[in-house]
Each structure stands twice: as C-alpha cells, then as structure tokens.
PDB file of C-alpha atoms in Angstrom:
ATOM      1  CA  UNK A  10     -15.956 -15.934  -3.344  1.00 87.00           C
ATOM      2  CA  UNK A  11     -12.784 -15.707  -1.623  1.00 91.00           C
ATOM      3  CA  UNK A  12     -11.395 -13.762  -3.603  1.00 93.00           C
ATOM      4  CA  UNK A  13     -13.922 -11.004  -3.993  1.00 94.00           C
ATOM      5  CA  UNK A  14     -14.139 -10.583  -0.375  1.00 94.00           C
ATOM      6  CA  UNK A  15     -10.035 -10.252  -0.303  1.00 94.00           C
ATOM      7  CA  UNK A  16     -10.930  -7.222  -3.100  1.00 95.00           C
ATOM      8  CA  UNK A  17     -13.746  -5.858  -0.794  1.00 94.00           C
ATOM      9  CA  UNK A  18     -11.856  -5.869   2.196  1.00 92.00           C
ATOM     10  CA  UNK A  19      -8.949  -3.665   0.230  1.00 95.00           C
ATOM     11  CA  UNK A  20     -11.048  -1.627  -1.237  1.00 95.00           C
ATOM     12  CA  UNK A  21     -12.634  -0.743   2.143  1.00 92.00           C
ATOM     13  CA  UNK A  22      -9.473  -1.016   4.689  1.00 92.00           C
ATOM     14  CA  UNK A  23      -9.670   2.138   6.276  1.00 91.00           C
ATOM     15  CA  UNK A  24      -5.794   3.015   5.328  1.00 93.00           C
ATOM     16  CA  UNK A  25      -6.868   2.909   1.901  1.00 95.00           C
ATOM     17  CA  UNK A  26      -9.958   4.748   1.531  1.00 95.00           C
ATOM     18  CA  UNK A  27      -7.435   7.843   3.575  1.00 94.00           C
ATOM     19  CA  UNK A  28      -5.244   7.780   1.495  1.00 96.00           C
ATOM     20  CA  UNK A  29      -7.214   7.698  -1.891  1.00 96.00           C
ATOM     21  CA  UNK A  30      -9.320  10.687   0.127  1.00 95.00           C
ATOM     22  CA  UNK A  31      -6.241  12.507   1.045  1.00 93.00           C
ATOM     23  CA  UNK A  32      -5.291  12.509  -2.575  1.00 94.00           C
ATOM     24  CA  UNK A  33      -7.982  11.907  -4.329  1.00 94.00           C
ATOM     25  CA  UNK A  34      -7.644   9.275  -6.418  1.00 94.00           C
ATOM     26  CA  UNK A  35     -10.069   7.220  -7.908  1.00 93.00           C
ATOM     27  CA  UNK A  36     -10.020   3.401  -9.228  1.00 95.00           C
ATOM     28  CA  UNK A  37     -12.572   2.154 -11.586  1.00 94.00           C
ATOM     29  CA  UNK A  38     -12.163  -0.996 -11.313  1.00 95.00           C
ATOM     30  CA  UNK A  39     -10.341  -3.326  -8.511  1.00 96.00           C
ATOM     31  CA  UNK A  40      -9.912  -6.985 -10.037  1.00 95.00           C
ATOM     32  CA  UNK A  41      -7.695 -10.239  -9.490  1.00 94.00           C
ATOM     33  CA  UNK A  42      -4.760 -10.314 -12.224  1.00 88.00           C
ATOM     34  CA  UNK A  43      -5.511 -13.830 -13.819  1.00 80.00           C
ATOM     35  CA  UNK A  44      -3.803 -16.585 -11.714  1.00 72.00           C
ATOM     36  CA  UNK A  45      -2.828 -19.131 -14.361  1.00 70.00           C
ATOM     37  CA  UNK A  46      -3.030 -17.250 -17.836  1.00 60.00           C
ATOM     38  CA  UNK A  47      -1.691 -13.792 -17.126  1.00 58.00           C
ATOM     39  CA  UNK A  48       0.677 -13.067 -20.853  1.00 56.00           C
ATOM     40  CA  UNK A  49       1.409  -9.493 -19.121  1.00 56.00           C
ATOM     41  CA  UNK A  50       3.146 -10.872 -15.593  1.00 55.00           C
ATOM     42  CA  UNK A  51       5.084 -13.620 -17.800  1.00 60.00           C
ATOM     43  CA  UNK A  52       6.340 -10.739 -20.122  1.00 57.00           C
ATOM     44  CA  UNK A  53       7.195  -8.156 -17.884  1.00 55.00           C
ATOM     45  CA  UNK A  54       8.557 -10.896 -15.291  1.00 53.00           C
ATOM     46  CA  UNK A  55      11.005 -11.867 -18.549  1.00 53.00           C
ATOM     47  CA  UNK A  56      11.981  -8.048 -19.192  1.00 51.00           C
ATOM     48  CA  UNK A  57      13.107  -7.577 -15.205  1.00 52.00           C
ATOM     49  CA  UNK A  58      14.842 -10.771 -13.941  1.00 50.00           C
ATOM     50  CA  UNK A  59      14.590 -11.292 -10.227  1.00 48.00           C
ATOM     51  CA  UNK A  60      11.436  -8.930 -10.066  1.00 54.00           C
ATOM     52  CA  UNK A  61       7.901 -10.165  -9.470  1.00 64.00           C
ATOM     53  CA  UNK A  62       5.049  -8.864 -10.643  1.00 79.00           C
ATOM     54  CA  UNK A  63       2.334  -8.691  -8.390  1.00 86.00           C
ATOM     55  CA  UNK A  64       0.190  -6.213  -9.711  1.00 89.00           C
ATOM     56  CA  UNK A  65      -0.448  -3.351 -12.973  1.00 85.00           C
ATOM     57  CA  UNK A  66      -2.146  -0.393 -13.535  1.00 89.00           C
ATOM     58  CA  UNK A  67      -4.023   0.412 -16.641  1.00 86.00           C
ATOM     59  CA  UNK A  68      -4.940   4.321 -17.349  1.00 86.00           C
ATOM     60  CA  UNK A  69      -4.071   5.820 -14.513  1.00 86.00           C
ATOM     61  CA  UNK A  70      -6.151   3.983 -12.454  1.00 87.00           C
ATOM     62  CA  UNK A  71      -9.267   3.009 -14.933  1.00 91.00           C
ATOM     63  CA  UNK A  72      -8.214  -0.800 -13.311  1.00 94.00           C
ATOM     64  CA  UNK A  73      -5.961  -1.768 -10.799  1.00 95.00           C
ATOM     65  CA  UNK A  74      -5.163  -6.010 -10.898  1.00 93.00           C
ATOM     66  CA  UNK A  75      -3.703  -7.599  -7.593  1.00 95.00           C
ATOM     67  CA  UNK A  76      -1.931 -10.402  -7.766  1.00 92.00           C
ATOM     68  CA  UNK A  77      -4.036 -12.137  -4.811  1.00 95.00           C
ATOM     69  CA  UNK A  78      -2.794 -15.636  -4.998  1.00 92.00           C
ATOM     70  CA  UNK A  79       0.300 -17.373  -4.071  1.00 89.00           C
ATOM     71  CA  UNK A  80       2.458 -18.980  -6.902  1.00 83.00           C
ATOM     72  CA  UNK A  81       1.762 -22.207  -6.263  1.00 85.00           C
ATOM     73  CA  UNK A  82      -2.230 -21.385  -6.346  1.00 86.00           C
ATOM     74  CA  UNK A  83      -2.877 -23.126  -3.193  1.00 91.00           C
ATOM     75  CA  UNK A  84      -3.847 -19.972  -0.892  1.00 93.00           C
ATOM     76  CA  UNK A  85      -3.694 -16.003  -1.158  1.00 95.00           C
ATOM     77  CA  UNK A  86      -0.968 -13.704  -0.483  1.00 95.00           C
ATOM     78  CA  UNK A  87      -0.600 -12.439   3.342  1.00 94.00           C
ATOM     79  CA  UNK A  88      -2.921  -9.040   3.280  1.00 94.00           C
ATOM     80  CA  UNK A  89      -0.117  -6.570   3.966  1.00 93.00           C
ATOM     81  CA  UNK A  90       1.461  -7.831   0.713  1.00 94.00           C
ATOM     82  CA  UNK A  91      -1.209  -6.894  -1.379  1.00 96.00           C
ATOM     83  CA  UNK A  92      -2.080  -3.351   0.422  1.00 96.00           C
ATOM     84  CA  UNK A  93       1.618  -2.732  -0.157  1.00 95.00           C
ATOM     85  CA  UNK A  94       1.298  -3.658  -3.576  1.00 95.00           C
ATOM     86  CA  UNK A  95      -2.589  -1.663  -4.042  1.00 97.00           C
ATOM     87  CA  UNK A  96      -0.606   1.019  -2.627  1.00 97.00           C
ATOM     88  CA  UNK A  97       2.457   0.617  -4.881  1.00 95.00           C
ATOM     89  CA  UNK A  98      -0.177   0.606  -8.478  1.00 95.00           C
ATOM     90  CA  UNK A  99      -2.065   3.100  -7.074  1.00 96.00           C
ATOM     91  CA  UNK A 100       0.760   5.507  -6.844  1.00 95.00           C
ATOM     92  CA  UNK A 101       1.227   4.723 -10.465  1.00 94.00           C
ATOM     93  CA  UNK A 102      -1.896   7.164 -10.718  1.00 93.00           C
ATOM     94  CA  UNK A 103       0.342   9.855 -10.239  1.00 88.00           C
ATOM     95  CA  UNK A 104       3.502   8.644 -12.010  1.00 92.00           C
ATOM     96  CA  UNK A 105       4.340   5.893 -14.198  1.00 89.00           C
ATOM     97  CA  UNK A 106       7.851   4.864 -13.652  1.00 90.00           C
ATOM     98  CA  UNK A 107       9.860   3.879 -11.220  1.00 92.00           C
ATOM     99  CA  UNK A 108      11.687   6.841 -10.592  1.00 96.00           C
ATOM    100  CA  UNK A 109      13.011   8.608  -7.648  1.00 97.00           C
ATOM    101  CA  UNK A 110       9.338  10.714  -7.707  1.00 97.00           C
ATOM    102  CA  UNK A 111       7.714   7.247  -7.374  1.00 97.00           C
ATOM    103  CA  UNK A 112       9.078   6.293  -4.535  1.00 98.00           C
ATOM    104  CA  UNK A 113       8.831   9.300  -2.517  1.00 97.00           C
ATOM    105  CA  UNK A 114       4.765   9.216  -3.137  1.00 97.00           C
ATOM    106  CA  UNK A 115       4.151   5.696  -2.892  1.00 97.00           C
ATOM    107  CA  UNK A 116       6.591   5.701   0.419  1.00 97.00           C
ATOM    108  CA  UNK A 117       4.396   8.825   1.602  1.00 97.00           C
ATOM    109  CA  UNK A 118       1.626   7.087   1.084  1.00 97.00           C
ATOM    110  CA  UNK A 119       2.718   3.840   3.230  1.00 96.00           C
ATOM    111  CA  UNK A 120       3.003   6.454   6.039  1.00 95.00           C
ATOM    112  CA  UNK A 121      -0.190   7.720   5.620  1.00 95.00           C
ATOM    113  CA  UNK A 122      -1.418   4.079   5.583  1.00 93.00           C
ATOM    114  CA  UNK A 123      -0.145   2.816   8.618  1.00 91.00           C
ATOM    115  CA  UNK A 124      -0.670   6.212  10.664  1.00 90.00           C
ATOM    116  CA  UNK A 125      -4.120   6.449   9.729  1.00 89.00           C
ATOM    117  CA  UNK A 126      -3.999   3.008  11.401  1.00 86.00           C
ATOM    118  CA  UNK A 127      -2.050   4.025  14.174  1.00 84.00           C
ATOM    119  CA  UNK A 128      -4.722   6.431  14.929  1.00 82.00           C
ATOM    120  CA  UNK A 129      -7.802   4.052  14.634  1.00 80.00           C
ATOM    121  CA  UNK A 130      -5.885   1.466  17.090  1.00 77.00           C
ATOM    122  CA  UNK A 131      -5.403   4.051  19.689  1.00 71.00           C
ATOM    123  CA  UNK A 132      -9.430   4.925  19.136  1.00 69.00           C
ATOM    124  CA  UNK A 133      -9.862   1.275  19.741  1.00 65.00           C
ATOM    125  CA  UNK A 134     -12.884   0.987  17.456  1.00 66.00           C
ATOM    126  CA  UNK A 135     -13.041  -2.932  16.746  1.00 63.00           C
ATOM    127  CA  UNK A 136     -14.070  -4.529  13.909  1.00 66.00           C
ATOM    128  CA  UNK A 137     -14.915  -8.307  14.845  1.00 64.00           C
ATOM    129  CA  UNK A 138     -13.379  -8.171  18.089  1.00 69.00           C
ATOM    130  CA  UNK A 139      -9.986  -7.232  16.154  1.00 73.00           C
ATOM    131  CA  UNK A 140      -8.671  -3.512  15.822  1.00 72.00           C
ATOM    132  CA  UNK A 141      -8.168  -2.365  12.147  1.00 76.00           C
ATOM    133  CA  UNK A 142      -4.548  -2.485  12.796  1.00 76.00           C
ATOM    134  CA  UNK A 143      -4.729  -6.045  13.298  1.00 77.00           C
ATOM    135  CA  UNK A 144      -7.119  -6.995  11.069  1.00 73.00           C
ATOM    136  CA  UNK A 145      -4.153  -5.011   8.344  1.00 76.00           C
ATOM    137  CA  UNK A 146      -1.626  -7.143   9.896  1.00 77.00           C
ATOM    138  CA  UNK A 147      -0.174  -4.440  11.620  1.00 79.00           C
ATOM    139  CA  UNK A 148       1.667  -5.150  14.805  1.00 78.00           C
ATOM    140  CA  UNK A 149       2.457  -2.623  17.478  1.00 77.00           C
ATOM    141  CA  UNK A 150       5.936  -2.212  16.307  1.00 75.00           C
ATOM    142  CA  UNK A 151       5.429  -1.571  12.988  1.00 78.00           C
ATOM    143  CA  UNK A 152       2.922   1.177  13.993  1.00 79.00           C
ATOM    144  CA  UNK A 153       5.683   2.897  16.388  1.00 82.00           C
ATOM    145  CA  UNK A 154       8.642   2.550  13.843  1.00 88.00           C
ATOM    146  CA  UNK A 155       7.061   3.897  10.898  1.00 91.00           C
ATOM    147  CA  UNK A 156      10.201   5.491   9.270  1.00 95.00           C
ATOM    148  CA  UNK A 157      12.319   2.345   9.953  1.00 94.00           C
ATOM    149  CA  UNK A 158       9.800   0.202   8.561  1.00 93.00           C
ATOM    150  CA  UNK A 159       9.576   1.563   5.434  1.00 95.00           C
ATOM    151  CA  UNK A 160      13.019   2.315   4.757  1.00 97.00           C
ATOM    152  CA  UNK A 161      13.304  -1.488   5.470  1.00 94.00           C
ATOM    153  CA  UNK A 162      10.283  -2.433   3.078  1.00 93.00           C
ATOM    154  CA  UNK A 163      11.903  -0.169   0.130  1.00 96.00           C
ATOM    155  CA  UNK A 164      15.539  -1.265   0.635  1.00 95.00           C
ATOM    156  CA  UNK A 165      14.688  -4.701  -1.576  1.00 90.00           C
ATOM    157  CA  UNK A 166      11.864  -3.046  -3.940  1.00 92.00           C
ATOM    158  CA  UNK A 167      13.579   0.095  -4.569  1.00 95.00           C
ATOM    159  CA  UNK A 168      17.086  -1.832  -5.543  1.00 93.00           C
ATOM    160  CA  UNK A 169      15.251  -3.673  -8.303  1.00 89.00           C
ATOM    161  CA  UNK A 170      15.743  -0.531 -10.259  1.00 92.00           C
ATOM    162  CA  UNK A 171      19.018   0.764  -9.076  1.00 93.00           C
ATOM    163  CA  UNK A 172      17.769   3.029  -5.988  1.00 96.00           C
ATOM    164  CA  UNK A 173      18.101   2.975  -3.125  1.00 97.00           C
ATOM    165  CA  UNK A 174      15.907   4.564   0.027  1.00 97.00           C
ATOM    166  CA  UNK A 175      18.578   6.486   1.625  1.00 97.00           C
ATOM    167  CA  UNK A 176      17.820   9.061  -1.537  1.00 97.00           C
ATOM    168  CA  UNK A 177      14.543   9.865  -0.977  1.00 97.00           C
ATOM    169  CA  UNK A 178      14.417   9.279   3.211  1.00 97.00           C
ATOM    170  CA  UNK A 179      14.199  13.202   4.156  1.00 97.00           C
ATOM    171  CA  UNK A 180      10.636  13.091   2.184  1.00 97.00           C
ATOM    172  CA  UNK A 181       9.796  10.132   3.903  1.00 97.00           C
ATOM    173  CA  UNK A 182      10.544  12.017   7.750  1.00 96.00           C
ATOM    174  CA  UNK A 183       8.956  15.253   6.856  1.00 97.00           C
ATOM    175  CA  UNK A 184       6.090  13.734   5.956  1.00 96.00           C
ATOM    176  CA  UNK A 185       5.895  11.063   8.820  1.00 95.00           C
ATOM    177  CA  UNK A 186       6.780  14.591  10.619  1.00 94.00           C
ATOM    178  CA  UNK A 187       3.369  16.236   9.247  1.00 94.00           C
ATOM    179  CA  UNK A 188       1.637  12.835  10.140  1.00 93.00           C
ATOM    180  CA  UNK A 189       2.670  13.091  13.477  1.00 89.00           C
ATOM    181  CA  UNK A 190       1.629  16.839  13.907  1.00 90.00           C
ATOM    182  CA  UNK A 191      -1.795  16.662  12.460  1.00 86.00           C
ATOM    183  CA  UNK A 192      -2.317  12.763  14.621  1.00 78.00           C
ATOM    184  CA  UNK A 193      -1.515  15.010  17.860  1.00 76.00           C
ATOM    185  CA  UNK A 194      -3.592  17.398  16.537  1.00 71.00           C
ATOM    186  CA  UNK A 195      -6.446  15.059  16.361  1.00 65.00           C
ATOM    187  CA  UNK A 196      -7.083  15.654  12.262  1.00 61.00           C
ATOM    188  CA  UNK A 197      -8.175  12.934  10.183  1.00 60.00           C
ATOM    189  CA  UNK A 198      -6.096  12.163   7.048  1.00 57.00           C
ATOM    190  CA  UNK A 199      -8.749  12.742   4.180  1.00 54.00           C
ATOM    191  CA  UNK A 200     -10.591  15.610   5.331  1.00 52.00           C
ATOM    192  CA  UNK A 201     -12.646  15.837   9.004  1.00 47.00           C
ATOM    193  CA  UNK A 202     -10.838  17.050  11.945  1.00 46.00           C
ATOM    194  CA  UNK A 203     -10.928  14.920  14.831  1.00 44.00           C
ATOM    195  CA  UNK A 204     -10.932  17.984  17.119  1.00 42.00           C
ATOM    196  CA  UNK A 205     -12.406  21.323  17.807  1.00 39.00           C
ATOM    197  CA  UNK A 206     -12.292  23.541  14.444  1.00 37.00           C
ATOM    198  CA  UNK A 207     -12.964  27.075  15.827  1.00 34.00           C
TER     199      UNK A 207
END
C-alpha cells in the first residue's frame, strides 16, 4: 500500500499537476517499474555505464514507471528524487532523447515545479500541519536559489551524455525570469490568475 500512496501523492503534488496543466500533458498510467525483475533497467543500465535508471516512458506518456524503491529494496527513494525523475520521463512527452532540447524543457519544468511551490509556501496553505513545500522536500533555500539549484541538479545528469548546463542556462533564467514576473503578478502557473483580471 505504500507504494500506491507514494504514486498518489506524485500524481497529486501540486508542482506536478502545474506543470502537466501549464503544458498539458497527460499520463495514462502512473505505475512502480518492477523492483526485482525489471529486463528493461538491467539492459539499458548495461548500454550506459555509470547511469541509473530510475524511470521510462512508454508512448509519449501512455505509462510513466518510477523507480520508487531503493536498490537494496529495504525502503523508497527520498520524494524529491522521484518528482525529479516524474519530471525528467514526463518531459520525454515532448522529446525523446537526451538532447540539448531535453534539457532545456525538463529544466523549465523544474522551475515551474519548485516556483509553483514557492508560491503555495508563501500562501501558507498547510497540508497536515506541513506546507506543500515541505511536504516536497523543499527547503527555503532551494525555493530562493532556483537557478543555482538546478544548474547544480543538471551538472551530474546532464554530463552522463556529454552536456553540460552552462549550454542551455540562458533558457533556464528567462524562464525563471517569466516565473518570477507572473509570481509577482499573482498568476497561477496552469491557468487562473491569482489577481484581479480586468
């Protein structure tokens, strides 16, 4: 049961449902990628030595399989892991490889992520006692360094394929830049404005 709540509380983490709004993507199914028998992770782990697969996309999003368990079976994967890595196979909706074009969305939509979170801290809406940002894992100074956070996150993952972020970083700060504008502004990411629409 654990694990279907883990998969209920991604599918509904406010982050998320933005930025599948905001672009409107759709998932038909959200599952657990087999723990112990998984032929796919072993092969594609074999073909890129060094990476780990934590996660696939099958048809553009007709399923999505997280990787929710840690190697050695004995508990689950911290949650911002695997909304990094939802976020990573669901940018594979809009391109398969791992190309420059990629990165720039899936990095865009990390910044949508944690500002939509940003913005429902600040609201202070709590969700058992906890703000969404915490119950994401988010700390304060992740939500104030977006930029530097996710160069940092894509320094490692982006190298695995010969990249690096520094290429695609002016795509990350304009669109932290819009994030920031329309945040001030009081607009939602995903449609509803958060202020007067006259």
């Amino acid at each position: 049961f654990a694990a279907r709540e883990l998969l209920d509380r991604l599918a509904t983490d406010p982050g998320v449902v933005a930025v599948m709004k905001e672009r409107e993507l759709v998932v038909g199914t959200l599952g657990e990628m087999d723990p112990i028998d998984d032929r796919i992770m072993q092969k594609k782990q074999q073909q890129a030595q060094g990476s780990c697969l934590l996660g696939y996309n099958t048809n553009g999003g007709t399923r999505i399989d997280i990787k929710l368990r840690t190697d050695d079976l004995q508990g689950f994967r911290p949650y911002p892991e695997l909304v990094a890595t939802l976020l990573h196979e669901l940018s594979h909706n809009w391109v398969g490889g791992h190309n420059l074009l990629f990165w720039t969305n899936y990095a865009q939509m990390r910044a949508e992520y944690l500002y939509t979170h940003a913005r429902l801290r600040s609201t202070m809406n709590l969700v058992k006692k906890n703000t969404t940002a915490e119950l994401a894992g988010l700390d304060k100074a992740k939500l104030e360094n977006v930029f530097d956070f996710i160069m940092h996150e894509l320094v490692r993952e982006m190298a695995q394929h010969g990249l690096h972020p520094n290429m695609i970083a002016e795509s990350i700060r304009q669109r932290i830049q819009e994030l920031e504008a329309s945040y001030s502004s009081g607009q939602r990411l995903g449609g509803g404005g958060g202020g007067n629409s006259s």
